[in-house]
Every structure is written in C-alpha cells, then in structure tokens.
mmCIF file of C-alpha atoms in Angstrom:
data_model
loop_
_atom_site.group_PDB
_atom_site.id
_atom_site.type_symbol
_atom_site.label_atom_id
_atom_site.label_comp_id
_atom_site.label_asym_id
_atom_site.label_seq_id
_atom_site.Cartn_x
_atom_site.Cartn_y
_atom_site.Cartn_z
ATOM 1 C CA UNK N 1 -37.211 -10.871 44.223
ATOM 2 C CA UNK N 2 -37.278 -8.677 41.157
ATOM 3 C CA UNK N 3 -34.462 -10.713 39.622
ATOM 4 C CA UNK N 4 -36.520 -13.892 40.071
ATOM 5 C CA UNK N 5 -39.521 -12.290 38.320
ATOM 6 C CA UNK N 6 -37.321 -11.115 35.457
ATOM 7 C CA UNK N 7 -35.752 -14.547 35.040
ATOM 8 C CA UNK N 8 -39.155 -16.265 35.128
ATOM 9 C CA UNK N 9 -40.579 -13.797 32.637
ATOM 10 C CA UNK N 10 -37.651 -14.268 30.250
ATOM 11 C CA UNK N 11 -37.899 -18.045 30.551
ATOM 12 C CA UNK N 12 -41.600 -17.984 29.624
ATOM 13 C CA UNK N 13 -41.073 -15.617 26.685
ATOM 14 C CA UNK N 14 -38.177 -17.722 25.386
ATOM 15 C CA UNK N 15 -40.290 -20.885 25.738
ATOM 16 C CA UNK N 16 -43.162 -19.455 23.664
ATOM 17 C CA UNK N 17 -40.769 -17.914 21.127
ATOM 18 C CA UNK N 18 -39.023 -21.263 20.692
ATOM 19 C CA UNK N 19 -42.339 -23.023 20.035
ATOM 20 C CA UNK N 20 -43.332 -20.292 17.577
ATOM 21 C CA UNK N 21 -40.113 -20.804 15.595
ATOM 22 C CA UNK N 22 -40.573 -24.594 15.644
ATOM 23 C CA UNK N 23 -44.159 -24.166 14.410
ATOM 24 C CA UNK N 24 -43.089 -22.001 11.480
ATOM 25 C CA UNK N 25 -40.284 -24.367 10.452
ATOM 26 C CA UNK N 26 -42.647 -27.360 10.546
ATOM 27 C CA UNK N 27 -45.282 -25.527 8.507
ATOM 28 C CA UNK N 28 -42.695 -25.054 5.748
ATOM 29 C CA UNK N 29 -42.377 -28.843 5.368
ATOM 30 C CA UNK N 30 -44.911 -31.120 3.711
ATOM 31 C CA UNK N 31 -47.218 -33.028 6.037
ATOM 32 C CA UNK N 32 -48.124 -36.714 5.923
ATOM 33 C CA UNK N 33 -51.693 -35.868 6.956
ATOM 34 C CA UNK N 34 -53.501 -33.890 5.549
ATOM 35 C CA UNK N 35 -52.367 -35.092 2.165
ATOM 36 C CA UNK N 36 -55.119 -33.452 0.103
ATOM 37 C CA UNK N 37 -58.269 -31.335 0.388
ATOM 38 C CA UNK N 38 -60.492 -34.248 1.426
ATOM 39 C CA UNK N 39 -58.152 -34.963 4.349
ATOM 40 C CA UNK N 40 -58.541 -31.337 5.442
ATOM 41 C CA UNK N 41 -62.320 -31.670 5.422
ATOM 42 C CA UNK N 42 -62.322 -34.773 7.641
ATOM 43 C CA UNK N 43 -60.330 -33.332 10.569
ATOM 44 C CA UNK N 44 -61.503 -30.319 12.562
ATOM 45 C CA UNK N 45 -60.057 -28.373 15.462
ATOM 46 C CA UNK N 46 -63.346 -26.546 15.912
ATOM 47 C CA UNK N 47 -66.699 -28.179 15.106
ATOM 48 C CA UNK N 48 -67.887 -25.227 13.022
ATOM 49 C CA UNK N 49 -65.368 -25.606 10.185
ATOM 50 C CA UNK N 50 -62.752 -27.928 8.786
ATOM 51 C CA UNK N 51 -59.055 -27.433 9.527
ATOM 52 C CA UNK N 52 -56.886 -25.063 7.525
ATOM 53 C CA UNK N 53 -53.973 -26.317 5.463
ATOM 54 C CA UNK N 54 -50.738 -26.468 7.489
ATOM 55 C CA UNK N 55 -48.970 -23.823 5.420
ATOM 56 C CA UNK N 56 -47.926 -20.321 6.381
ATOM 57 C CA UNK N 57 -49.930 -18.611 3.620
ATOM 58 C CA UNK N 58 -53.243 -19.993 4.959
ATOM 59 C CA UNK N 59 -52.468 -19.005 8.571
ATOM 60 C CA UNK N 60 -50.931 -15.543 8.212
ATOM 61 C CA UNK N 61 -53.383 -13.810 10.534
ATOM 62 C CA UNK N 62 -52.977 -16.289 13.395
ATOM 63 C CA UNK N 63 -49.190 -16.409 13.061
ATOM 64 C CA UNK N 64 -49.032 -12.612 12.942
ATOM 65 C CA UNK N 65 -51.189 -12.297 16.073
ATOM 66 C CA UNK N 66 -48.949 -14.785 17.890
ATOM 67 C CA UNK N 67 -45.827 -12.813 16.891
ATOM 68 C CA UNK N 68 -47.421 -9.493 17.902
ATOM 69 C CA UNK N 69 -48.242 -10.916 21.344
ATOM 70 C CA UNK N 70 -44.622 -12.003 21.785
ATOM 71 C CA UNK N 71 -43.243 -8.639 20.631
ATOM 72 C CA UNK N 72 -45.674 -6.813 22.910
ATOM 73 C CA UNK N 73 -44.564 -8.880 25.910
ATOM 74 C CA UNK N 74 -40.902 -8.199 25.136
ATOM 75 C CA UNK N 75 -41.613 -4.472 24.712
ATOM 76 C CA UNK N 76 -43.445 -4.393 28.042
ATOM 77 C CA UNK N 77 -40.506 -6.178 29.665
ATOM 78 C CA UNK N 78 -38.068 -3.576 28.331
ATOM 79 C CA UNK N 79 -40.399 -0.763 29.404
ATOM 80 C CA UNK N 80 -40.708 -2.255 32.892
ATOM 81 C CA UNK N 81 -36.962 -2.706 33.172
ATOM 82 C CA UNK N 82 -36.288 1.001 32.682
ATOM 83 C CA UNK N 83 -39.361 2.449 34.413
ATOM 84 C CA UNK N 84 -38.973 2.216 38.180
ATOM 85 C CA UNK N 85 -42.693 2.815 38.876
ATOM 86 C CA UNK N 86 -43.741 -0.197 36.791
ATOM 87 C CA UNK N 87 -45.398 -3.013 38.757
ATOM 88 C CA UNK N 88 -44.289 -6.500 37.715
ATOM 89 C CA UNK N 89 -47.440 -8.124 39.035
ATOM 90 C CA UNK N 90 -49.508 -6.632 36.213
ATOM 91 C CA UNK N 91 -47.098 -7.909 33.605
ATOM 92 C CA UNK N 92 -48.036 -11.520 34.280
ATOM 93 C CA UNK N 93 -51.652 -10.776 33.341
ATOM 94 C CA UNK N 94 -50.362 -10.324 29.807
ATOM 95 C CA UNK N 95 -49.623 -14.046 29.630
ATOM 96 C CA UNK N 96 -53.324 -14.924 29.677
ATOM 97 C CA UNK N 97 -53.775 -14.335 25.915
ATOM 98 C CA UNK N 98 -50.525 -16.162 25.213
ATOM 99 C CA UNK N 99 -51.615 -19.192 27.227
ATOM 100 C CA UNK N 100 -54.840 -19.310 25.207
ATOM 101 C CA UNK N 101 -52.911 -18.944 21.942
ATOM 102 C CA UNK N 102 -52.899 -22.722 21.489
ATOM 103 C CA UNK N 103 -56.308 -22.351 19.833
ATOM 104 C CA UNK N 104 -55.218 -19.418 17.692
ATOM 105 C CA UNK N 105 -54.662 -21.551 14.591
ATOM 106 C CA UNK N 106 -57.172 -23.997 13.152
ATOM 107 C CA UNK N 107 -54.496 -26.488 12.102
ATOM 108 C CA UNK N 108 -53.944 -30.218 12.468
ATOM 109 C CA UNK N 109 -51.064 -31.918 10.664
ATOM 110 C CA UNK N 110 -49.035 -35.080 11.135
ATOM 111 C CA UNK N 111 -45.320 -35.144 10.286
ATOM 112 C CA UNK N 112 -42.543 -37.740 10.499
ATOM 113 C CA UNK N 113 -41.323 -36.385 13.829
ATOM 114 C CA UNK N 114 -44.573 -35.223 15.456
ATOM 115 C CA UNK N 115 -47.825 -33.384 14.871
ATOM 116 C CA UNK N 116 -49.173 -29.830 14.914
ATOM 117 C CA UNK N 117 -52.255 -29.248 16.995
ATOM 118 C CA UNK N 118 -53.532 -25.694 16.925
ATOM 119 C CA UNK N 119 -50.495 -23.464 17.331
ATOM 120 C CA UNK N 120 -48.154 -25.992 18.908
ATOM 121 C CA UNK N 121 -45.908 -28.692 17.498
ATOM 122 C CA UNK N 122 -45.783 -31.845 19.642
ATOM 123 C CA UNK N 123 -42.971 -34.377 19.048
ATOM 124 C CA UNK N 124 -43.882 -38.071 19.085
ATOM 125 C CA UNK N 125 -41.905 -38.719 22.259
ATOM 126 C CA UNK N 126 -44.276 -36.432 24.215
ATOM 127 C CA UNK N 127 -47.410 -38.302 23.110
ATOM 128 C CA UNK N 128 -48.571 -40.554 25.961
ATOM 129 C CA UNK N 129 -51.894 -41.901 24.707
ATOM 130 C CA UNK N 130 -54.827 -41.269 22.406
ATOM 131 C CA UNK N 131 -58.397 -42.421 22.126
ATOM 132 C CA UNK N 132 -61.453 -41.799 19.999
ATOM 133 C CA UNK N 133 -64.719 -40.851 21.635
ATOM 134 C CA UNK N 134 -67.897 -41.300 19.593
ATOM 135 C CA UNK N 135 -69.943 -38.118 19.284
ATOM 136 C CA UNK N 136 -73.420 -38.964 20.501
ATOM 137 C CA UNK N 137 -76.477 -37.073 21.716
ATOM 138 C CA UNK N 138 -74.836 -36.137 25.047
ATOM 139 C CA UNK N 139 -71.494 -35.047 23.587
ATOM 140 C CA UNK N 140 -70.470 -31.378 23.741
ATOM 141 C CA UNK N 141 -69.930 -31.221 19.950
ATOM 142 C CA UNK N 142 -73.285 -32.762 19.042
ATOM 143 C CA UNK N 143 -75.541 -30.514 16.977
ATOM 144 C CA UNK N 144 -73.036 -28.456 15.003
ATOM 145 C CA UNK N 145 -73.520 -30.352 11.742
ATOM 146 C CA UNK N 146 -74.484 -33.790 10.454
ATOM 147 C CA UNK N 147 -70.837 -34.655 9.713
ATOM 148 C CA UNK N 148 -69.807 -33.818 13.283
ATOM 149 C CA UNK N 149 -72.753 -35.742 14.749
ATOM 150 C CA UNK N 150 -71.579 -38.904 12.966
ATOM 151 C CA UNK N 151 -67.900 -38.390 13.814
ATOM 152 C CA UNK N 152 -65.455 -38.972 16.639
ATOM 153 C CA UNK N 153 -63.518 -36.790 19.022
ATOM 154 C CA UNK N 154 -59.803 -37.612 18.940
ATOM 155 C CA UNK N 155 -58.181 -36.926 22.319
ATOM 156 C CA UNK N 156 -54.380 -36.834 22.348
ATOM 157 C CA UNK N 157 -52.773 -36.936 25.793
ATOM 158 C CA UNK N 158 -49.266 -35.522 26.074
ATOM 159 C CA UNK N 159 -46.888 -34.944 28.954
ATOM 160 C CA UNK N 160 -48.113 -31.372 29.411
ATOM 161 C CA UNK N 161 -51.832 -31.668 28.690
ATOM 162 C CA UNK N 162 -54.271 -32.894 26.091
ATOM 163 C CA UNK N 163 -55.476 -31.834 22.662
ATOM 164 C CA UNK N 164 -58.747 -32.723 20.987
ATOM 165 C CA UNK N 165 -59.890 -32.827 17.380
ATOM 166 C CA UNK N 166 -62.964 -33.971 15.544
ATOM 167 C CA UNK N 167 -62.636 -36.707 12.920
ATOM 168 C CA UNK N 168 -65.645 -36.995 10.625
ATOM 169 C CA UNK N 169 -64.696 -40.030 8.485
ATOM 170 C CA UNK N 170 -64.032 -43.641 9.521
ATOM 171 C CA UNK N 171 -61.216 -43.967 6.974
ATOM 172 C CA UNK N 172 -59.357 -41.014 8.499
ATOM 173 C CA UNK N 173 -59.987 -42.420 11.973
ATOM 174 C CA UNK N 174 -58.290 -45.688 10.980
ATOM 175 C CA UNK N 175 -55.344 -43.893 9.341
ATOM 176 C CA UNK N 176 -54.769 -41.723 12.403
ATOM 177 C CA UNK N 177 -55.179 -44.646 14.812
ATOM 178 C CA UNK N 178 -52.589 -46.683 12.914
ATOM 179 C CA UNK N 179 -50.146 -43.796 12.839
ATOM 180 C CA UNK N 180 -50.556 -42.919 16.525
ATOM 181 C CA UNK N 181 -50.327 -46.563 17.636
ATOM 182 C CA UNK N 182 -47.088 -46.984 15.702
ATOM 183 C CA UNK N 183 -45.516 -43.943 17.350
ATOM 184 C CA UNK N 184 -46.723 -44.742 20.864
ATOM 185 C CA UNK N 185 -45.192 -48.235 20.648
ATOM 186 C CA UNK N 186 -41.855 -46.944 19.335
ATOM 187 C CA UNK N 187 -41.745 -43.913 21.641
#
C-alpha cells in the first residue's frame, strides 16, 4: 500500500513539475495576444485588475511561490521516506495549495500552439469549446468597475476543466473569438 502512495505522489509531483517547466518555456517566447499594453488592459483573470504581461520578469513572485511549493513537497516526500513514523495521509493535504495554484499568476496569453491561463499552459488540442457570457446585473463579476460591467466573461472548456477570463473590449472579443474558432475547427 505504501508503494502505491509513493508512486501516486511521485506521479502528481512530476505532473505539476512538467507543467511548471512548460509554463516557463512558453513565457520566454513572444505571445500573439497580448501584443501591446492595450491588449493587456482588455483581458483580465481577476476583475480587480488587468492581466500581467506573460513574461518571467513580471511574474517572479508567483513563479517562485509555485517552485517553492514543489520543492517543499519533494522535501516532505524525502523526509517521509526516511522517517518511519511519518504518516502518508497528511502528506496529501499538502496538495491543496498546489491544486489552487492555477490562480497563482494573473496571466492570459495566446501562442501558436496554445494559450496560458493563470499558471497553466493549455495546448489547442485540449480546447473543447468556448463562449462569451455578457456581464449583466446578475453576473458574479458585476460591480467591480465600469469596464468590467460592460464586458464579457470568456469561458474556455478543456478536457480537464474550464478557465474563465474577463474581456472588456468588443474588438478583443472578436479577435479572441476568431482565433479560438480557427483552432477548434482544426483541432
């Protein structure tokens, strides 16, 4: 039983480490969207502020926190491996912050081969559907600012879940819709 827990733990840590490395390599490349500062202001992960640029220098704190969580989990695994009194059931509680790490970065970027949403890169082949939902009086994001009140919520459905963003300009909405439609048809 202990071998199964160790294998599962290692699989999960390797999975998150792999996505962290992919995220960093994608952030080193130039994005199609956002192309300039006005593009950054029209897309938001959180309604309170516009998205950060998809570069490592603007997201050092979030990337460092993600790496520290991974190193801490690996250190706890090594500690548990050599300490016989260590209970493996408590170790899985440490995954709760890592599961919520998808909102650690305030980043949205579109690339040739996929898009970054928060702290995860999603390839085009995993995108199933998307739709825009108008932000109205009964919407959960209504009331944060005038730009958000007049905007749309972009919901991206993937194989493993969904991601949402706020788009505050009609021009950006049309650009994103065209790009996502093209990749859903080809994928």
